[in-house]
Coordinates of C-alpha atoms in Angstrom, one line a residue:
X130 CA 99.3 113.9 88.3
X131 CA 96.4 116.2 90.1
X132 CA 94.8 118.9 87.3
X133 CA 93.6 121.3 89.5
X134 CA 93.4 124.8 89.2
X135 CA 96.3 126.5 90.7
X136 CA 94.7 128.8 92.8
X137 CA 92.6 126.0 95.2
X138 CA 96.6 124.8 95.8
X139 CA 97.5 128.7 96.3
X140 CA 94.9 128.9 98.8
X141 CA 95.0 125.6 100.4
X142 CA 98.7 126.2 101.1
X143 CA 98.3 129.6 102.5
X144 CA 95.7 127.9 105.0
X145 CA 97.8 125.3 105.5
X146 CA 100.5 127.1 106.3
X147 CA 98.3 129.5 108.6
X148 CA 96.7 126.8 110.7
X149 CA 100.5 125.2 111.4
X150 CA 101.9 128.3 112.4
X151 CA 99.1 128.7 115.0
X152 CA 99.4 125.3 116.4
X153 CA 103.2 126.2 116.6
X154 CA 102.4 129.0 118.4
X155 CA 99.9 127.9 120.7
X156 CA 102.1 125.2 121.8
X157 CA 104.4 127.5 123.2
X158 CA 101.7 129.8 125.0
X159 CA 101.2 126.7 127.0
X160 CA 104.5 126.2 128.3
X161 CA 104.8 127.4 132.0
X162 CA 108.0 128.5 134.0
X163 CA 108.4 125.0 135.0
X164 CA 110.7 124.3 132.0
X165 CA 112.4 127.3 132.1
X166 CA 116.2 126.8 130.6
X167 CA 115.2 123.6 129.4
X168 CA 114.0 124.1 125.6
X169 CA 114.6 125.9 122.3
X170 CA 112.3 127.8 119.8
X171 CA 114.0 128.9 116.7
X172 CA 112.8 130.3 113.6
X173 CA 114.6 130.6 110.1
X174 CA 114.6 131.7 106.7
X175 CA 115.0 128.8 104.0
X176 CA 116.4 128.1 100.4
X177 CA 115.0 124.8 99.0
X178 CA 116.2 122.7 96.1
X179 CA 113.2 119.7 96.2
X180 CA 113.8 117.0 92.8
X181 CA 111.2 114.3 92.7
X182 CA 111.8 110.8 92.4
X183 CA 110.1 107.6 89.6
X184 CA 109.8 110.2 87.0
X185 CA 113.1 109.6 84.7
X186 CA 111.7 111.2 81.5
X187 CA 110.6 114.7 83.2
X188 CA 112.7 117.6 83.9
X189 CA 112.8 119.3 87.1
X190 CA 112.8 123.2 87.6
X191 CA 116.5 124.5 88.9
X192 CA 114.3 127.7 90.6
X193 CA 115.0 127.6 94.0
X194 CA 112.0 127.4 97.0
X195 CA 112.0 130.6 99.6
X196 CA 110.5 130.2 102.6
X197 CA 110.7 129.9 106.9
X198 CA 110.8 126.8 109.1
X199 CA 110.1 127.2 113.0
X200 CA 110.8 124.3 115.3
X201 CA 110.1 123.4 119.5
X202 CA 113.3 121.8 120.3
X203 CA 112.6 120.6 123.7
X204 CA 115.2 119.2 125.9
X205 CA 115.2 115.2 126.0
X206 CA 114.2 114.0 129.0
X207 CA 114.1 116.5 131.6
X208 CA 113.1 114.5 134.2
X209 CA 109.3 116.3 135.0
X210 CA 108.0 112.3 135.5
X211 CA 107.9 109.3 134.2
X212 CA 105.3 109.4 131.5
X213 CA 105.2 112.4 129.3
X214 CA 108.3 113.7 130.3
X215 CA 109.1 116.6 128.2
X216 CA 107.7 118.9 126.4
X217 CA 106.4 118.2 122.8
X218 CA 109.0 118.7 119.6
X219 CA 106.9 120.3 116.7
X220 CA 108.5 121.6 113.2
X221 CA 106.5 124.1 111.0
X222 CA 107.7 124.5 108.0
X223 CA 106.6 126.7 104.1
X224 CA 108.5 127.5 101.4
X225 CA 107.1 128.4 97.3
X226 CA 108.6 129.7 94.1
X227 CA 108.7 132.6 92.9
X228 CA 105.7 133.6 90.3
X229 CA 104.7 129.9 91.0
X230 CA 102.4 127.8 92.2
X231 CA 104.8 125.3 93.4
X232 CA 105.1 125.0 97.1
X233 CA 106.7 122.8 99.8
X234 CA 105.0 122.4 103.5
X235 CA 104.8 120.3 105.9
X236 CA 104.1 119.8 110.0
X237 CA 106.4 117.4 112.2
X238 CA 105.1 116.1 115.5
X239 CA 107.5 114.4 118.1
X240 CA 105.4 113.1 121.7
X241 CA 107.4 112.0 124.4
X242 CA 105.4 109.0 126.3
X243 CA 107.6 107.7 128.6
X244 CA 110.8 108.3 130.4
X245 CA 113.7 105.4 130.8
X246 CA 116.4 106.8 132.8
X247 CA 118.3 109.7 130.9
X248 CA 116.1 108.5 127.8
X249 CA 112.2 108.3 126.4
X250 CA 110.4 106.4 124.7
X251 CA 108.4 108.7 121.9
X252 CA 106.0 108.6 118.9
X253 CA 106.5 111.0 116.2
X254 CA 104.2 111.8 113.3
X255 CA 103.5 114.2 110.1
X256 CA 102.6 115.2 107.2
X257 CA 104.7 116.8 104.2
X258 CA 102.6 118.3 101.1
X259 CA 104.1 119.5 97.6
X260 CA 103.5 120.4 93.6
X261 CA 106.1 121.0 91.5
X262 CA 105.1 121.8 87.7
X263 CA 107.9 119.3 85.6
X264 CA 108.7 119.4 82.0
X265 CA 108.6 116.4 79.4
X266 CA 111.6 115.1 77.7
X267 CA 109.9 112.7 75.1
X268 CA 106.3 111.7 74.4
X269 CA 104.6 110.1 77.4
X270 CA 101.2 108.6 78.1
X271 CA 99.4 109.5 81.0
X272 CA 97.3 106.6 82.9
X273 CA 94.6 108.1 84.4
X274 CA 93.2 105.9 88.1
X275 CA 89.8 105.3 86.2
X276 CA 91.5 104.0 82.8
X277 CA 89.8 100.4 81.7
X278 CA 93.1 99.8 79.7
X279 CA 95.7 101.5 77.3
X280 CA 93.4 102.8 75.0
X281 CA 92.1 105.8 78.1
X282 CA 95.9 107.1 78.2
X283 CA 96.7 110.7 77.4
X284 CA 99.7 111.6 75.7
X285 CA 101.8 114.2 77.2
X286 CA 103.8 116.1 74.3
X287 CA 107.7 116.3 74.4
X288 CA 108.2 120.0 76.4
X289 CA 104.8 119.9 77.6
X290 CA 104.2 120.8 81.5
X291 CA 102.6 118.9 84.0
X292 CA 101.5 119.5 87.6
X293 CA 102.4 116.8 89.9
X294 CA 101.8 116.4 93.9
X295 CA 103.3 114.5 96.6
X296 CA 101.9 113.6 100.2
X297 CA 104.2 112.0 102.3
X298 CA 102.4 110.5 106.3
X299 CA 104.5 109.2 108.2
X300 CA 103.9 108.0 112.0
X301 CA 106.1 106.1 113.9
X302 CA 107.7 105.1 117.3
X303 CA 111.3 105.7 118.8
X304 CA 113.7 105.5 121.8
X305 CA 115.6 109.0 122.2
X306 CA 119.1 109.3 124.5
X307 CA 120.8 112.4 125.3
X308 CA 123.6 113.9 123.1
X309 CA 127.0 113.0 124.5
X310 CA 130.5 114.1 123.1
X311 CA 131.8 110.1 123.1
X312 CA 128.4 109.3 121.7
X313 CA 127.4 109.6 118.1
X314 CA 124.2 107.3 118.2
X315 CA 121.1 109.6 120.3
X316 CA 118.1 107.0 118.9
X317 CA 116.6 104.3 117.0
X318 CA 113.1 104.8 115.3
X319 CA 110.4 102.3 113.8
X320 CA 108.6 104.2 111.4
X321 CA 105.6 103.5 108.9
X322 CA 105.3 105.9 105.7
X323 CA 103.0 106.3 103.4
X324 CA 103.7 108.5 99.6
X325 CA 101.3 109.1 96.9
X326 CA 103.1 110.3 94.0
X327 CA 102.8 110.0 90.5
X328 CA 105.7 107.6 89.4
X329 CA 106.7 105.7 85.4
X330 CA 106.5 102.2 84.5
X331 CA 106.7 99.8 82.1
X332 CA 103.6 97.8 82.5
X333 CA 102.0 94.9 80.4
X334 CA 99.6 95.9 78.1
X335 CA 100.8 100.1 78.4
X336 CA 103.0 101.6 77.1
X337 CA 106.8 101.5 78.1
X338 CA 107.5 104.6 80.6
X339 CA 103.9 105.6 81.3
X340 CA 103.0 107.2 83.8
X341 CA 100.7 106.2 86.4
X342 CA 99.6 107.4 90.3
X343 CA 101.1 105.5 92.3
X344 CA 100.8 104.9 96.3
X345 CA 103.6 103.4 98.5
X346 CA 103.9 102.3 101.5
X347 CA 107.2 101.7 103.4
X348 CA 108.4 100.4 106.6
X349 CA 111.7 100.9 108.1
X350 CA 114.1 101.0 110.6
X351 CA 116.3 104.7 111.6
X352 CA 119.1 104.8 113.5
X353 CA 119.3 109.1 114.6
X354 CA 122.7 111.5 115.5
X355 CA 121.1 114.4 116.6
X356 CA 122.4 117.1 118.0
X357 CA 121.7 121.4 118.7
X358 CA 124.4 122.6 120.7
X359 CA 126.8 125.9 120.4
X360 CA 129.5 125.4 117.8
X361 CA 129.4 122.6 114.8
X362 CA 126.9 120.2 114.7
X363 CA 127.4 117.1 112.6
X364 CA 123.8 115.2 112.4
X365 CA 123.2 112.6 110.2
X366 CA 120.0 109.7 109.6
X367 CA 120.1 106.0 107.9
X368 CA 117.3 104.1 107.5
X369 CA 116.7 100.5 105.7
X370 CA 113.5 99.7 104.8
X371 CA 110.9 97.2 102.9
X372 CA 107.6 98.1 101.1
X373 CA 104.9 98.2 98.4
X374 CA 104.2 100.1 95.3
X375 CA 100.3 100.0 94.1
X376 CA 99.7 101.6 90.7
X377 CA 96.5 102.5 89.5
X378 CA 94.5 101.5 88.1
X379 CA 94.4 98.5 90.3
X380 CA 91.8 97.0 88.7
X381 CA 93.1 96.2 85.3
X382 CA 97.0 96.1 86.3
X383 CA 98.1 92.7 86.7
X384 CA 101.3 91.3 87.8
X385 CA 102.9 88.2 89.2
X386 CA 102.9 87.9 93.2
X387 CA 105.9 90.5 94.8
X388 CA 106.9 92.1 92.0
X389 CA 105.4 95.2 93.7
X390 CA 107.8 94.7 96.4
X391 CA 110.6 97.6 96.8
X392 CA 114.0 97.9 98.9
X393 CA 114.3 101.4 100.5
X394 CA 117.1 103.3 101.6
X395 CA 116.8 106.9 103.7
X396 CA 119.6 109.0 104.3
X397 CA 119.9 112.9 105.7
X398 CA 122.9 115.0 106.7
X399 CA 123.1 118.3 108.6
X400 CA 125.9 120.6 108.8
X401 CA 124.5 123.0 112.1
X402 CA 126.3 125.4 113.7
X403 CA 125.3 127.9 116.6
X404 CA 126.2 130.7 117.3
X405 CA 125.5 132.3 121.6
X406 CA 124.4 135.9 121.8
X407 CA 123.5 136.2 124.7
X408 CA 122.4 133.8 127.5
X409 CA 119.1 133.1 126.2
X410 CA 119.2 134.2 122.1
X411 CA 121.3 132.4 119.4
X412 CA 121.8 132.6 116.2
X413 CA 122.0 129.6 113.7
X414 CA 122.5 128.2 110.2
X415 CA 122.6 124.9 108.8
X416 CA 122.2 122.7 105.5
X417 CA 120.5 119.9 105.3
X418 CA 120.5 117.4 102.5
X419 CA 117.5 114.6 102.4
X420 CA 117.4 111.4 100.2
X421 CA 114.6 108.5 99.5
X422 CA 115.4 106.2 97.1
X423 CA 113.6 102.6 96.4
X424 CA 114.1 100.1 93.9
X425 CA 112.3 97.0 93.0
X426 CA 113.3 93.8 94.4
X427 CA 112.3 91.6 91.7
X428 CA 112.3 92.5 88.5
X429 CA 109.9 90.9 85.1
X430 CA 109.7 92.6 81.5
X431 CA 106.1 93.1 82.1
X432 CA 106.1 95.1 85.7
X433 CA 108.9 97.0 85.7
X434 CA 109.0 100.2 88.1
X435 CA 111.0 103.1 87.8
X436 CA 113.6 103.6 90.6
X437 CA 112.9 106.6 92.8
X438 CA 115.2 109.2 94.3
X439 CA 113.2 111.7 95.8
X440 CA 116.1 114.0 97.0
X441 CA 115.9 117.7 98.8
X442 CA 118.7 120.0 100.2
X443 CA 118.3 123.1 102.3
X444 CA 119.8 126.2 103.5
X445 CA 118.5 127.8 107.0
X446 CA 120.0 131.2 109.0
X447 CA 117.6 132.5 111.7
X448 CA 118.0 132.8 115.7
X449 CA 116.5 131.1 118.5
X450 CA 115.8 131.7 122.2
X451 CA 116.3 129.4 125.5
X452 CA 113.9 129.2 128.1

C-alpha cells in the first residue's frame, strides 16, 4: 500500500501513457511498403471492470475504467527471412475512472526472432501499472516494509480507504503457428512474471489478516488460441504455473522452508468479431475476460497466505486498417 499523493500518479500516468503512444506510433512510421497487406493496426475505446486479488477483507469499487487500447497485429510469419521475420506486435493500452485517481496502463511487446517453417520463434515482454483506492470491511493492520515487528503496524479503520498499486513484468519466450480452421492450438509460451502488490496474511507474531507488500514471482507454462479474422473469433489462454511469495518485512518474517511456495493458474477468454468495410478498414468489438489466481501449496497456522484472484474483464469497439 503506496501513500503518495495522487497527483505524482495523475501525472506519471498521463506521461506514461504519452510516451507508449509515441512508441506505438513510431513503430508504424517505420514500416515500409514491403509488408503491405500483411499487418493490422487497430485502435479502440474500452470499458474496464479491474478487482484485485490477496485482499479478502477490502471492498473493490463497481465504477467502471474508460479508456483506448491500440495494438500492431502483424501477420505471423510472413516469410521476409529467417531471423526476424515479421514485423513487431506492440499493445498500448489506458483507461482511469471517472473523478479518480485510479488508472489501469500498460505496454505489451511481442519480437519475432526466428522463423521455422510457417511458424517463429518469439520473445514477448511488458509491463502493466495500476492503483485502485479499496474500502475496509473490518479493522486491519497495516505492515509497513521497515516494521521491526507487530508493534510498527497501523491500523486501518472499518470503512476507511486505502490506495493500493500493482506492477505486473512479465518477459518471456514462445513458438507462434498460423491460425488454421482445423486448428485451435496457434502457440505455446514459457513465461517469467513478476507482481508487487500488497496482499493479507496470517503471519506469526502479527496479527491475523494483516496486511503486508508482498512481491511474487511466478513461472509458467501457456498454451495460446489466437485468432483476428472477419467474423467470430473464439480466443482463449491456459497457463499452469509454480512460484514464490516474499512479504515484507523480510527481515523479521520467519517461516518454515516452502511455505512461501504458491500453485498458479492463468486463464483469459475473448469473444472477437470483425466486421470488413472495405478492403483495407474494419471495424471490431470484443470482450475479454482475464484471471490470475495462486494459492499456497503448503499450508502452517503460522504462515498462512491469502489466496489471490486478480480478475479483469473488458469491453472494446473501434476499427482497424490492413496494409
Amino acid at each position: 500500500m503506496n501513500c503518495i499523493n495522487p497527483s505524482f500518479y495523475t501525472t506519471y500516468s498521463s506521461c506514461y501513457a504519452r510516451r507508449g503512444v509515441f512508441l506505438f506510433v513510431f513503430s508504424f512510421c517505420l514500416i515500409p511498403n514491403v509488408f503491405a497487406g500483411t499487418d493490422k493496426l487497430a485502435c479502440a475505446s474500452s470499458v474496464e471492470q479491474n478487482n484485485l486479488g490477496g485482499l479478502p477483507e477490502f471492498n473493490n469499487s463497481t465504477t467502471a475504467y474508460l479508456g483506448y487500447r491500440c495494438d500492431l497485429q502483424p501477420r505471423i510469419s510472413s516469410f521476409l527471412g529467417n531471423w526476424l521475420p515479421s514485423l513487431p506486435a506492440i499493445s498500448v493500452f489506458q483507461s482511469n475512472k471517472i473523478r479518480s485517481t485510479d488508472f489501469h496502463q500498460g505496454i505489451e511487446f511481442e519480437l519475432a526472432i526466428k522463423r521455422i517453417g510457417s511458424s517463429q520463434l518469439y520473445f514477448t515482454a511488458g509491463q502493466i501499472k495500476s492503483q485502485q483506492v479499496l474500502s475496509a470491511s473490518e479493522e486491519i493492520p497495516f505492515v509497513p516494509s521497515n516494521a521491526n515487528d507487530r508493534n510498527d503496524a497501523v491500523n486501518i479503520i472499518e470503512n476507511q480507504k486505502a490506495r493500493m498499486s500493482h506492477e505486473n513484468a512479465y518477459w518471456g519466450l514462445g513458438f507462434q503457428m498460423p491460425y488454421q480452421s482445423n486448428q485451435s492450438l496457434t502457440g505455446i509460451l514459457f513465461q517469467q512474471v513478476n507482481i508487487d502488490q500488497p496482499m493479507q496474511a496470517n503471519i506469526l507474531n502479527f496479527e491475523k489478516r494483516s496486511l503486508f507488500q508482498a512481491r511474487t514471482r511466478i513461472s509458467e507454462l501457456i498454451i495460446i488460441s489466437d485468432s483476428h479474422h472477419r467474423g467470430l473469433n473464439l480466443n482463449w489462454q491456459f497457463g499452469l504455473g509454480i512460484g514464490e511469495v516474499q512479504l515484507e518485512p523480510s527481515q523479521v518474517i520467519n517461516f518454515e522452508k516452502d511455505l512461501d511456495r504458491v500453485l498458479a493458474i492463468k486463464a483469459e477468454f475473448e469473444i472477437y468479431y470483425q466486421y470488413r468495410i472495405s478492403r483495407r478498414w474494419f471495424a471490431y468489438s470484443s470482450w475479454q475476460a482475464n484471471l490470475r489466481y495462486w494459492q499456497q501449496v503448503n499450508n502452517s497456522e503460522d504462515y498462512q497466505l491469502a489466496p489471490n484472484n486478480h480478475f479483469i474483464h473488458q469491453a472494446n469497439l473501434g476499427f482497424g486498417i490492413s496494409f
